[in-house]
mmCIF file of C-alpha atoms and ligand atoms in Angstrom:
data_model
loop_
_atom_site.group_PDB
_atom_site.id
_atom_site.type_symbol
_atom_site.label_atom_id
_atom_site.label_comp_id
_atom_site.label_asym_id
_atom_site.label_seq_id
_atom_site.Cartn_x
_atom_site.Cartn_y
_atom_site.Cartn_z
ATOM 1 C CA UNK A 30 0.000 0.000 0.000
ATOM 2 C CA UNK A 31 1.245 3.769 -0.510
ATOM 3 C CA UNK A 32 2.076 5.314 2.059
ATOM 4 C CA UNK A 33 0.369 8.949 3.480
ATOM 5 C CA UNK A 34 1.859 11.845 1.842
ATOM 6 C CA UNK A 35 4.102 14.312 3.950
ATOM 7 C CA UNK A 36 3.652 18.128 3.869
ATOM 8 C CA UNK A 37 6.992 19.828 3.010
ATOM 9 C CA UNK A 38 7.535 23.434 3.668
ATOM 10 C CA UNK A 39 10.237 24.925 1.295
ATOM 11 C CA UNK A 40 10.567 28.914 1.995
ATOM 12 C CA UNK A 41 12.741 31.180 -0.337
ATOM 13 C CA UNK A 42 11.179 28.644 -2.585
ATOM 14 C CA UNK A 43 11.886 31.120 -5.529
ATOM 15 C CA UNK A 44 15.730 31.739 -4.845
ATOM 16 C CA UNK A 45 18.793 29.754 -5.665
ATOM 17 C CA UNK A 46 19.090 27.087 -3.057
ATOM 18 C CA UNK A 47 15.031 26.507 -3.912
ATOM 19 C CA UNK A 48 15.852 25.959 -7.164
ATOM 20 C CA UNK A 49 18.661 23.754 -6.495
ATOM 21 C CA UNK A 50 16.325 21.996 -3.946
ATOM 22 C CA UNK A 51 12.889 21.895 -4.989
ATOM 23 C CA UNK A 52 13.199 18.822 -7.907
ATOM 24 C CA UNK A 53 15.188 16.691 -5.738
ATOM 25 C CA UNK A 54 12.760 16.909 -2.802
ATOM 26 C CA UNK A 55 10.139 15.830 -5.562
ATOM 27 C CA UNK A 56 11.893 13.023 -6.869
ATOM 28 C CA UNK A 57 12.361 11.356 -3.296
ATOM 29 C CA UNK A 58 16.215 11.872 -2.701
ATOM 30 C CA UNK A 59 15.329 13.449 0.616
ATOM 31 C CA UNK A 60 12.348 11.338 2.045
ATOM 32 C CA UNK A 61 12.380 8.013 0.225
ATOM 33 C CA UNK A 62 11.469 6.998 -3.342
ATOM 34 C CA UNK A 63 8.154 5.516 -1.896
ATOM 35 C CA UNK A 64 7.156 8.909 0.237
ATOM 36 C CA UNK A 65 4.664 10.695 -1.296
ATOM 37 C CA UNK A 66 5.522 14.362 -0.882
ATOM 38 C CA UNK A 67 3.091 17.792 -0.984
ATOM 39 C CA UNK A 68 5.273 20.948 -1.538
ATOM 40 C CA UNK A 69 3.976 24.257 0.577
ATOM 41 C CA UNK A 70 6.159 26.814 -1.491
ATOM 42 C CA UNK A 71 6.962 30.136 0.518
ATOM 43 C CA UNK A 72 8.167 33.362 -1.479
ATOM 44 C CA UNK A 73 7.452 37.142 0.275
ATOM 45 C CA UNK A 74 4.552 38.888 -1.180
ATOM 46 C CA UNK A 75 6.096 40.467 -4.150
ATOM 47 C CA UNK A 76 4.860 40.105 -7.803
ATOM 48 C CA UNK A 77 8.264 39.688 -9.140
ATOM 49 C CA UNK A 78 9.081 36.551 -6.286
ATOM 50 C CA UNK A 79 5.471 35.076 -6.271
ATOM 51 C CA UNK A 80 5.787 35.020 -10.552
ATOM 52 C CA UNK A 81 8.927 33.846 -10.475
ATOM 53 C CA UNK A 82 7.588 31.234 -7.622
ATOM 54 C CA UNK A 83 4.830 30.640 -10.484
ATOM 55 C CA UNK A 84 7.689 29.991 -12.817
ATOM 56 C CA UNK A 85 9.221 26.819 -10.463
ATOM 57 C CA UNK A 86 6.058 25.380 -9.980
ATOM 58 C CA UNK A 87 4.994 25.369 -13.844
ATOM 59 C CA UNK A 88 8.496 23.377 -14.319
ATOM 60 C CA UNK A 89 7.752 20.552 -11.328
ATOM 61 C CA UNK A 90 4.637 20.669 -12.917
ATOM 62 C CA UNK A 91 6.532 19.615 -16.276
ATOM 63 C CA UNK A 92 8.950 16.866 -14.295
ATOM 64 C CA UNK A 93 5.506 14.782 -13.929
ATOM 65 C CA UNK A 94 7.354 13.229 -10.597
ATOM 66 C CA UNK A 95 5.154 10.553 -9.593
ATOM 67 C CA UNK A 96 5.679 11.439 -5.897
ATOM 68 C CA UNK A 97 4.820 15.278 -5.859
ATOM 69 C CA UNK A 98 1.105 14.727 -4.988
ATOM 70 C CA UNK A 99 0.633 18.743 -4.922
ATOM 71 C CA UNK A 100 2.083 21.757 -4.851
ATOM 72 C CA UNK A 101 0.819 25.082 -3.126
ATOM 73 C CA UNK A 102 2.231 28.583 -3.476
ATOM 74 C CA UNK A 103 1.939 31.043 -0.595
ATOM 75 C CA UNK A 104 2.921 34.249 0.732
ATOM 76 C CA UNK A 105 2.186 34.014 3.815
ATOM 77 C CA UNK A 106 3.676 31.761 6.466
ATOM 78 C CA UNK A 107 0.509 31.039 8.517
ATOM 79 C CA UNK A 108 -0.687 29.280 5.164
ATOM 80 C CA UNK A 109 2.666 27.850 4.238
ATOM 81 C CA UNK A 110 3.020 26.067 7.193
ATOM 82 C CA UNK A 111 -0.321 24.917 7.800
ATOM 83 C CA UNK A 112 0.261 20.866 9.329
ATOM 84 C CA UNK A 113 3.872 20.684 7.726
ATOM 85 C CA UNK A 114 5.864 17.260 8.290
ATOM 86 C CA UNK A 115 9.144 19.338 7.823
ATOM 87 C CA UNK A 116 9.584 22.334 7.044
ATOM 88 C CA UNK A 117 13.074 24.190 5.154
ATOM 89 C CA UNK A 118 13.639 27.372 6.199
ATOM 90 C CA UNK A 119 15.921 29.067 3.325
ATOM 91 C CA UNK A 120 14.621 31.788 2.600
ATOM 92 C CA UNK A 121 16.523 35.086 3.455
ATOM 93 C CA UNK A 122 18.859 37.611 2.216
ATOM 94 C CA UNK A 123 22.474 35.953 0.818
ATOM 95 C CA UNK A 124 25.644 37.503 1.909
ATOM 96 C CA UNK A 125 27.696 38.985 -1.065
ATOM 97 C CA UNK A 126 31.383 39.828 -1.133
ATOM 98 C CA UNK A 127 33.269 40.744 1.567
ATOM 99 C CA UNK A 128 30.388 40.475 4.380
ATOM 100 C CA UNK A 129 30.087 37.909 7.495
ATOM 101 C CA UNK A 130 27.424 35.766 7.680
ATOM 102 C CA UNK A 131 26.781 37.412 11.094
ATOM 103 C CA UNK A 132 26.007 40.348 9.254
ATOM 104 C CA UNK A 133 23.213 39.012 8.164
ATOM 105 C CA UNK A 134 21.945 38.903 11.468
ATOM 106 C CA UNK A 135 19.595 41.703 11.371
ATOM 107 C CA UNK A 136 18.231 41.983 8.064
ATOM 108 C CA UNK A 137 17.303 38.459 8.664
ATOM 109 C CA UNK A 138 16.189 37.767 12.320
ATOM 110 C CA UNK A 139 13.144 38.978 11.938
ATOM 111 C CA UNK A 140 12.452 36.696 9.664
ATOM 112 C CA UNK A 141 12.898 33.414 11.739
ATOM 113 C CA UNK A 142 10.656 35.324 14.720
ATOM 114 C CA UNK A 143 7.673 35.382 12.535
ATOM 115 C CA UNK A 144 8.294 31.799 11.036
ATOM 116 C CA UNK A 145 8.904 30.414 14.595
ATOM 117 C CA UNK A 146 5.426 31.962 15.569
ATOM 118 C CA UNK A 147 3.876 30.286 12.437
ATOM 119 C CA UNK A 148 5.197 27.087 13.032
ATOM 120 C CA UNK A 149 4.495 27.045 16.643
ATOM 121 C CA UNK A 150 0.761 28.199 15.383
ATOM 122 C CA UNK A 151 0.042 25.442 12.596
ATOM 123 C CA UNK A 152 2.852 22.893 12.049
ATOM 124 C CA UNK A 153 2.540 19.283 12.931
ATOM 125 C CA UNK A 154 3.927 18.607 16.728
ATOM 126 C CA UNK A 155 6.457 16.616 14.774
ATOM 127 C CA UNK A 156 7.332 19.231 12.850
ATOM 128 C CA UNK A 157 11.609 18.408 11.463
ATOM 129 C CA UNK A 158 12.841 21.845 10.532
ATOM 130 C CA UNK A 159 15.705 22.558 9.173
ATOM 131 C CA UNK A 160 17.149 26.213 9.153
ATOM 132 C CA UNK A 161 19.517 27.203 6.323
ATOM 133 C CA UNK A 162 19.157 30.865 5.911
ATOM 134 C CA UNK A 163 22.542 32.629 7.594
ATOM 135 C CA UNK A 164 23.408 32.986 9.930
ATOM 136 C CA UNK A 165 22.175 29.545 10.501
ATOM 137 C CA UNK A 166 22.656 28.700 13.798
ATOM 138 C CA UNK A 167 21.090 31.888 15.474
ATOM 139 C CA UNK A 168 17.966 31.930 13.291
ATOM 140 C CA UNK A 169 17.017 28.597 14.259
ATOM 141 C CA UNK A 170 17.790 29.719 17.739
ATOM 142 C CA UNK A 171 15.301 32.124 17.353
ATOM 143 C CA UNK A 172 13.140 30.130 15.423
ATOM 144 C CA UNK A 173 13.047 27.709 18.576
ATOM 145 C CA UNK A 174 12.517 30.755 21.074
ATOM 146 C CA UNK A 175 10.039 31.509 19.350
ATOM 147 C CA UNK A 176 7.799 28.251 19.223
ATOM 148 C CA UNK A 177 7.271 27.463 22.892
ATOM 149 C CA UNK A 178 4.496 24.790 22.336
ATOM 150 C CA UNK A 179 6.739 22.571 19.907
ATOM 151 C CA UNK A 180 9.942 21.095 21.085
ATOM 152 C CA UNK A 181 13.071 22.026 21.046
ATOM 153 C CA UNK A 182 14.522 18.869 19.543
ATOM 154 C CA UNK A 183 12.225 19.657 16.220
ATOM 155 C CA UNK A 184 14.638 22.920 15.328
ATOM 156 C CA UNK A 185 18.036 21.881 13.360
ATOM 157 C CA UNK A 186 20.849 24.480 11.819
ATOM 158 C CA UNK A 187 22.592 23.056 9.043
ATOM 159 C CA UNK A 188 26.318 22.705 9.105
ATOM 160 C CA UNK A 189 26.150 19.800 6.579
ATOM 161 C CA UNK A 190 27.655 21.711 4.112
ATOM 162 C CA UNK A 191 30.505 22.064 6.218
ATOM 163 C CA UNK A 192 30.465 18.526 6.487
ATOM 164 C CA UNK A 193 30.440 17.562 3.558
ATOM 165 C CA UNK A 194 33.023 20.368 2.651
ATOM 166 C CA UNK A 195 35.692 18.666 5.345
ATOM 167 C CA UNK A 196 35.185 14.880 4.341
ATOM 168 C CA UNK A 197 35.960 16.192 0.607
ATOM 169 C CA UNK A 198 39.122 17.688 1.899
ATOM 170 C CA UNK A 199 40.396 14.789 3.475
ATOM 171 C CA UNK A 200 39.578 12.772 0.600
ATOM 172 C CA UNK A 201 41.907 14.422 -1.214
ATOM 173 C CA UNK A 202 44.616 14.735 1.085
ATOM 174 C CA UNK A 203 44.747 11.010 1.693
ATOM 175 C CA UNK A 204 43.535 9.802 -1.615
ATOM 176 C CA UNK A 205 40.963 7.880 -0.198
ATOM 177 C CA UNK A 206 37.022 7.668 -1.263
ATOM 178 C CA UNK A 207 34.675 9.973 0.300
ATOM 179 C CA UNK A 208 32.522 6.973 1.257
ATOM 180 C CA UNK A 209 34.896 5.316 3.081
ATOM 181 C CA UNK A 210 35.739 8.136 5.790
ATOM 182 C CA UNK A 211 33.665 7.986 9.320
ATOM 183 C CA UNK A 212 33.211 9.529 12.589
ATOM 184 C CA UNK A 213 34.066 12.654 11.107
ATOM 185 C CA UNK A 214 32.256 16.098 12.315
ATOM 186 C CA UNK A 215 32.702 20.131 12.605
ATOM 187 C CA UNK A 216 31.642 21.478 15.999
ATOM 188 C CA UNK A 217 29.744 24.565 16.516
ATOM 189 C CA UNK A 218 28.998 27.510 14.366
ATOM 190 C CA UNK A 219 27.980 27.337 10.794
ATOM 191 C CA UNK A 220 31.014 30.382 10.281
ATOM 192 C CA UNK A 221 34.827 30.329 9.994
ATOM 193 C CA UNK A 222 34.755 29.668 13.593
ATOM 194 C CA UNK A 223 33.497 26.099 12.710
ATOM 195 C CA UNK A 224 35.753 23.529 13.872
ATOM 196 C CA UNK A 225 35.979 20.511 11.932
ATOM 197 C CA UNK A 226 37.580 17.652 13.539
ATOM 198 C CA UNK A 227 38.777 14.259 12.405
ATOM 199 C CA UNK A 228 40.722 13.625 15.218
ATOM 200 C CA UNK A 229 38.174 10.214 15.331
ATOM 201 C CA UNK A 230 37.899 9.427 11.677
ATOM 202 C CA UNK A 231 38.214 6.088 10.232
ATOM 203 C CA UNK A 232 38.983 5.237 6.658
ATOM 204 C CA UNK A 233 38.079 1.555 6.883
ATOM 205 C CA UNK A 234 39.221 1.366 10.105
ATOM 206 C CA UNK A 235 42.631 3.166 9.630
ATOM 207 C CA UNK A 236 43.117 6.301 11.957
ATOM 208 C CA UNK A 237 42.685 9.770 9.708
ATOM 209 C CA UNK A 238 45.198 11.411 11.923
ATOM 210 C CA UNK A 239 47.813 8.958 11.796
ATOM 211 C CA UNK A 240 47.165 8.561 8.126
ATOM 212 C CA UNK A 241 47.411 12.462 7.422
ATOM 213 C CA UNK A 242 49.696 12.802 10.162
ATOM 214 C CA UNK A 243 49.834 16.727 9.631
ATOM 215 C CA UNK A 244 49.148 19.002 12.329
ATOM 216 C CA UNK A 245 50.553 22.359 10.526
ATOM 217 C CA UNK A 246 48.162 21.058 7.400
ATOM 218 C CA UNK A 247 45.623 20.875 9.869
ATOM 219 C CA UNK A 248 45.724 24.176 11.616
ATOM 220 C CA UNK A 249 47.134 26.179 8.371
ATOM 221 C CA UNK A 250 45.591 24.608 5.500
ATOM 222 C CA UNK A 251 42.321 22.294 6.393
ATOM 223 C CA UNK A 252 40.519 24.423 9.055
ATOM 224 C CA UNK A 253 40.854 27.432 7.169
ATOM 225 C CA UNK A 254 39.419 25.608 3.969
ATOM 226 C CA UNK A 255 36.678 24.055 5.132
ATOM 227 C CA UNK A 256 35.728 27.812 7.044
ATOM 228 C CA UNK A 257 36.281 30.236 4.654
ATOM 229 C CA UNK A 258 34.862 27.780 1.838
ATOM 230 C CA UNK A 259 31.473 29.854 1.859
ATOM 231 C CA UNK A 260 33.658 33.403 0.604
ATOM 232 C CA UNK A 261 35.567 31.304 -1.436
ATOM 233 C CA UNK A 262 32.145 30.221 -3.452
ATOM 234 C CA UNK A 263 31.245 33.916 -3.303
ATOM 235 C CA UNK A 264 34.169 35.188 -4.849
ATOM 236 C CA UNK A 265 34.844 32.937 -7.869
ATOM 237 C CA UNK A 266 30.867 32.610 -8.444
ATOM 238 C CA UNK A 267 29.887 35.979 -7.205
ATOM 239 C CA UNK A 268 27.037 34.636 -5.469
ATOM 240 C CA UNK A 269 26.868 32.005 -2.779
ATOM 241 C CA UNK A 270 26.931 28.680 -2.778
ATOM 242 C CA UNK A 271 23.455 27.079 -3.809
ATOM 243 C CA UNK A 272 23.312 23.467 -5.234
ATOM 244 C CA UNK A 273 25.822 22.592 -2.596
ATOM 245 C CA UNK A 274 23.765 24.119 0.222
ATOM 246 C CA UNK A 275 20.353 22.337 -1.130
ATOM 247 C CA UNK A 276 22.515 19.282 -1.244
ATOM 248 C CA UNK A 277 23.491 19.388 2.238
ATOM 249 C CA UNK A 278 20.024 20.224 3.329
ATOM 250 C CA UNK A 279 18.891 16.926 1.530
ATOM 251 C CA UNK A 280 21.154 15.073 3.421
ATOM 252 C CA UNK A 281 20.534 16.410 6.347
ATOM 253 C CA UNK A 282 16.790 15.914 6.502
ATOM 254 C CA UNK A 283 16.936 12.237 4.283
ATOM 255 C CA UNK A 284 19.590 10.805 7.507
ATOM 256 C CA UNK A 285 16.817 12.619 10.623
ATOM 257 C CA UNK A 286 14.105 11.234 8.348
ATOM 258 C CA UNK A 287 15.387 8.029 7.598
ATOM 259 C CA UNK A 288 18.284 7.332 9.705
ATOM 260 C CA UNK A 289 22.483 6.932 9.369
ATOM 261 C CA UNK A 290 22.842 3.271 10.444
ATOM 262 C CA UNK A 291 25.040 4.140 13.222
ATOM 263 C CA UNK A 292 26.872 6.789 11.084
ATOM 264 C CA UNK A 293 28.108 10.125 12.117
ATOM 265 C CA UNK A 294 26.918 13.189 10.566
ATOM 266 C CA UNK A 295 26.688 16.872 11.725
ATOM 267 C CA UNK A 296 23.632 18.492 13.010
ATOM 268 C CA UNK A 297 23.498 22.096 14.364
ATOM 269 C CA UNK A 298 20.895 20.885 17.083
ATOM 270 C CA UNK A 299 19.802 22.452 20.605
ATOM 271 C CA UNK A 300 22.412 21.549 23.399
ATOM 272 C CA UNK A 301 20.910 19.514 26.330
ATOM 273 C CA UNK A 302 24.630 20.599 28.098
ATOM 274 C CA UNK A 303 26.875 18.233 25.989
ATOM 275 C CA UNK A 304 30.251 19.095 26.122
ATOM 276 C CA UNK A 305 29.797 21.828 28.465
ATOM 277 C CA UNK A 306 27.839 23.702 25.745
ATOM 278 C CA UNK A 307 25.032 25.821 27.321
ATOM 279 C CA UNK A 308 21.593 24.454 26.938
ATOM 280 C CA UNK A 309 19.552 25.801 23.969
ATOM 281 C CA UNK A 310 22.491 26.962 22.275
ATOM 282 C CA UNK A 311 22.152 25.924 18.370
ATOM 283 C CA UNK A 312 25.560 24.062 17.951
ATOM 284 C CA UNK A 313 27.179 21.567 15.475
ATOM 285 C CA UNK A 314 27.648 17.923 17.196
ATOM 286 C CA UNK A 315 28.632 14.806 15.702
ATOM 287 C CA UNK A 316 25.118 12.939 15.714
ATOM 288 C CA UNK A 317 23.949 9.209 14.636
ATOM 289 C CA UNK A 318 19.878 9.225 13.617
ATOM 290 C CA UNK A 319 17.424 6.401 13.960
ATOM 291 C CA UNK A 320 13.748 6.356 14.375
ATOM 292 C CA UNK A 321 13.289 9.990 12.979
ATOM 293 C CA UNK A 322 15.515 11.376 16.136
ATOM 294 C CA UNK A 323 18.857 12.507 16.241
ATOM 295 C CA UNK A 324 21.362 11.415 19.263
ATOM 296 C CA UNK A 325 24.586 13.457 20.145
ATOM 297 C CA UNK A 326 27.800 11.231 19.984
ATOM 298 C CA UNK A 327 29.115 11.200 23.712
ATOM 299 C CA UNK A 328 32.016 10.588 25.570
ATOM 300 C CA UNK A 329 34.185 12.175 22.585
ATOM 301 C CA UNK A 330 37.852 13.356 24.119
ATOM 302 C CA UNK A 331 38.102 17.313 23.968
ATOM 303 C CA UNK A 332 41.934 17.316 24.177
ATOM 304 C CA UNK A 333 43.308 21.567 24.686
ATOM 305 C CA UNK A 334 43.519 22.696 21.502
ATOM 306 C CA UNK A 335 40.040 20.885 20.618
ATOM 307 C CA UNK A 336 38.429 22.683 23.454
ATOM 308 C CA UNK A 337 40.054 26.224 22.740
ATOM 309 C CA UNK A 338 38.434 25.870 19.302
ATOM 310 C CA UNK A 339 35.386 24.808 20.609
ATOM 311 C CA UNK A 340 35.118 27.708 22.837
ATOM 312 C CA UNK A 341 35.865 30.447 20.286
ATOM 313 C CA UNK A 342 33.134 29.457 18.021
ATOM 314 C CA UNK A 343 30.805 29.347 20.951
ATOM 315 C CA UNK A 344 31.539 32.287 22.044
ATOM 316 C CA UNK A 345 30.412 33.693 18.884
ATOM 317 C CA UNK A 346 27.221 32.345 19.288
ATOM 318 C CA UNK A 347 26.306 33.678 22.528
ATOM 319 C CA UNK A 348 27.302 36.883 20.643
ATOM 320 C CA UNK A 349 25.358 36.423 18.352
ATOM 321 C CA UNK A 350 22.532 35.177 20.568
ATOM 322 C CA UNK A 351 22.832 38.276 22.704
ATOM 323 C CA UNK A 352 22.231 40.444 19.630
ATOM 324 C CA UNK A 353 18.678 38.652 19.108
ATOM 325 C CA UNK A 354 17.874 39.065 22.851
ATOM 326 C CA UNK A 355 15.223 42.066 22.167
ATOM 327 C CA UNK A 356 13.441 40.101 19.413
ATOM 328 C CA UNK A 357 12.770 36.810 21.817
HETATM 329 N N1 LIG B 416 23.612 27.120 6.091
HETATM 330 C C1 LIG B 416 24.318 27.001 4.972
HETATM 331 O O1 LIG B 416 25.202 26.156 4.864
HETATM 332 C C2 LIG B 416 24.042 27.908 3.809
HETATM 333 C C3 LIG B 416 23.149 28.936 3.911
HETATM 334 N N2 LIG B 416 22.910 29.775 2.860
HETATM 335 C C4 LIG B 416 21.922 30.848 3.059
HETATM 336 O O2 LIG B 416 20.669 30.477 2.485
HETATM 337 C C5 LIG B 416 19.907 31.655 2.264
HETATM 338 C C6 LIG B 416 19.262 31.628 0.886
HETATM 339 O O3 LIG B 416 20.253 31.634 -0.100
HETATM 340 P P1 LIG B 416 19.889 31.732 -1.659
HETATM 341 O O4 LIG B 416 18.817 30.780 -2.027
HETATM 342 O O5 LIG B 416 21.171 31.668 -2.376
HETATM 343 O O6 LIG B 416 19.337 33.229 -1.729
HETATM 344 P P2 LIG B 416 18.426 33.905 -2.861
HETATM 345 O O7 LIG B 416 18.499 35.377 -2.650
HETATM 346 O O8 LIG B 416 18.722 33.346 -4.213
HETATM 347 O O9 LIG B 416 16.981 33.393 -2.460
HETATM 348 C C7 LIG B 416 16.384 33.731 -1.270
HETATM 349 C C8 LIG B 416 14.887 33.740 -1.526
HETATM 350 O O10 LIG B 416 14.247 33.897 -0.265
HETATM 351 C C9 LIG B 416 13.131 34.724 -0.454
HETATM 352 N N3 LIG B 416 12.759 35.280 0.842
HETATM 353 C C10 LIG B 416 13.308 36.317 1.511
HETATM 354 N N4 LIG B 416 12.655 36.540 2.655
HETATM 355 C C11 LIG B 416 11.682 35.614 2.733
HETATM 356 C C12 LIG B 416 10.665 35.336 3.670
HETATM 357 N N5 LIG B 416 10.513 36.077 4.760
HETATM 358 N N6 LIG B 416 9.839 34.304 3.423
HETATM 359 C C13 LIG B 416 9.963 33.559 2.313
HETATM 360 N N7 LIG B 416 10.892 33.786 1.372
HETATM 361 C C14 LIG B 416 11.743 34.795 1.589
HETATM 362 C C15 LIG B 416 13.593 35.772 -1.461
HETATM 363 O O11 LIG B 416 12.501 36.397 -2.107
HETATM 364 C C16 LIG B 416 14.431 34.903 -2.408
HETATM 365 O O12 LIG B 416 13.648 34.398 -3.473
HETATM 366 C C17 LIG B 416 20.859 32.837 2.497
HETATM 367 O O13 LIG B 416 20.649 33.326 3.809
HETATM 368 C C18 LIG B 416 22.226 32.170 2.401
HETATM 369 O O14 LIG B 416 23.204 32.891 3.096
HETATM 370 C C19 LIG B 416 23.514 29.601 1.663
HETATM 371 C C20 LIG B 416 24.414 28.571 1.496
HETATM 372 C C21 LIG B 416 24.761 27.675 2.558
HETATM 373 O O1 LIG B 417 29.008 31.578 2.707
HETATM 374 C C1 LIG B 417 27.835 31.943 2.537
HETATM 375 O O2 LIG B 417 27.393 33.073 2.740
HETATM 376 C C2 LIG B 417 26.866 30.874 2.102
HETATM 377 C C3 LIG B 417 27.115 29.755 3.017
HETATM 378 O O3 LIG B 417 26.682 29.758 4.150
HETATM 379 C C4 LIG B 417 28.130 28.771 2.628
HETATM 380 O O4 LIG B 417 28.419 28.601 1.429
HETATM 381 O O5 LIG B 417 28.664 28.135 3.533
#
């Protein structure tokens, strides 16, 4: 028997990343090629967005994907986000060159207030959202503060992307496959605080340290790569980084969705106090999934220089956090 269609909440559905995202979601890369999926499509309420929103939906329209059951086009969030299953919150303003991502801070928090208060007004309890608009982390911090009747556990940041961005960097420092390298993750901040760590990955079963068995490579050459990737994109493409981005956001919803099989991947999720991190703050963990939940990796060894990293990109949080303090 088929199975129930899901609700899917796309916002920014008219921008890059939602075009990078939108036929992929439809095909069943992110929830199963058996998962029926209806596509709430967000865009602000301006001719030129909702037309070119129009635009999309005449082309998935055109992919005849025999999973996209339906596809709605809104303007306003309430609407959007009616009983959403998940729910992709993209869209907001792009840095260009030569900004921060914090920067973006407050042309863009008050978008995440008023999409927090929808959700928290319509979405399914079980709401999975996953916040991708920068700066990540703090949006869906404020997305969370400000949807006291769902939990907390339902509001992700993606760091993905950085991820994905690290494992591809070691590949090609050790010549080894992508798939082949585990336990791999980038703590905190979705910024070039981030601190990517494979101080406990595996290429089957052989340490990545020893094997790269670098530490100036690691400090002077990897952990700048993987943080300033982001304004790297922006300056050769002019624009930032979009299929990339929508391809981290599918993998970060299809492994909470469907589960990692024991895993690692990296999830900008609520702390509950791991590592010392304050509760509530939206940081990057190493996570496994099963079951449609996410679990933090414990027990990991912070050794000095692991935990002075770890502390510099969380204090740019609270930073950050404290900014958004008059909007929660
Ligand atoms: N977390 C991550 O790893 C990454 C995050 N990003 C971020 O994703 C965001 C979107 O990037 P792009 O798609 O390239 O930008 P874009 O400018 O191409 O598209 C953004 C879309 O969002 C729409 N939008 C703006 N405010 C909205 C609102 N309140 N409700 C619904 N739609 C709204 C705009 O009309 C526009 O169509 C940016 O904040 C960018 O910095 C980009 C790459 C990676
Ligand atoms: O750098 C940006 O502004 C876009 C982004 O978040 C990334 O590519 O990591």
């Amino acid at each position: 028997m088929s199975k129930k269609p899901v609700r899917v909440a796309v916002t920014g559905a008219a921008g890059q990343i939602g075009y990078a995202i939108l036929f992929r979601i439809a095909s069943g890369e992110m929830l199963g090629k058996d998962q029926p999926v209806v596509l709430s499509l967000l865009e602000v309420p301006v001719e030129k967005a909702q037309q070119a929103l129009q635009g999309v939906i005449m082309e998935l329209q055109d992919c005849a994907f025999p999973l996209l059951v339906g596809i709605e086009a809104h303007s306003d969030p309430l609407a959007a986000f009616k009983d959403v299953d998940y729910a992709l919150l993209i869209g907001s303003r792009p840095r260009g060159p030569g900004m921060e991502r914090a920067e973006l801070l407050a042309v863009n928090a008050e978008i995440f207030t008023a999409q927090g208060k929808a959700l928290n007004a319509v979405a399914s309890r079980n709401v999975k959202v996953l916040v991708v608009g920068n700066p990540a982390n703090t949006n869906a911090y404020i997305a969370m503060k400000s949807a006291p009747d769902l939990p907390r556990k339902n509001f992700t940041a993606m760091l993905r992307l950085d991820h994905n961005r690290a494992l591809s960097q070691i590949a090609a420092k050790t010549g080894k496959a992508v798939a082949d390298i585990e336990k791999l993750t980038v703590w905190g901040n979705h910024s070039p605080t981030m601190y990517a760590d494979y101080r406990f990955a595996t290429i089957n079963g052989e340490s990545v340290k020893t094997l790269i068995n670098d530490e100036v490579w690691n400090k002077d050459t990897f952990l700048p790569t993987v943080g300033k990737r982001g304004a790297a994109i922006i300056a050769a493409r002019g624009v930032s980084s979009a299929a990339s981005a929508a391809n981290a956001a599918i993998d970060h919803m299809r492994d909470w969705a469907l589960g990692t099989n024991g895993k690692w991947v990296t999830m900008g999720i609520p702390s509950d106090g791991q590592y010392g991190i304050p509760k509530d703050t939206m940081f990057g963990f190493a996570v496994t999934c099963e079951g449609g939940e996410y679990k933090v990796v414990e027990g990991l060894e912070v050794d000095a220089f692991s935990q002075e990293r770890i502390n510099i990109t969380l204090k740019e949080l609270q930073d950050e956090q404290a900014g958004v303090a008059h909007l929660l």
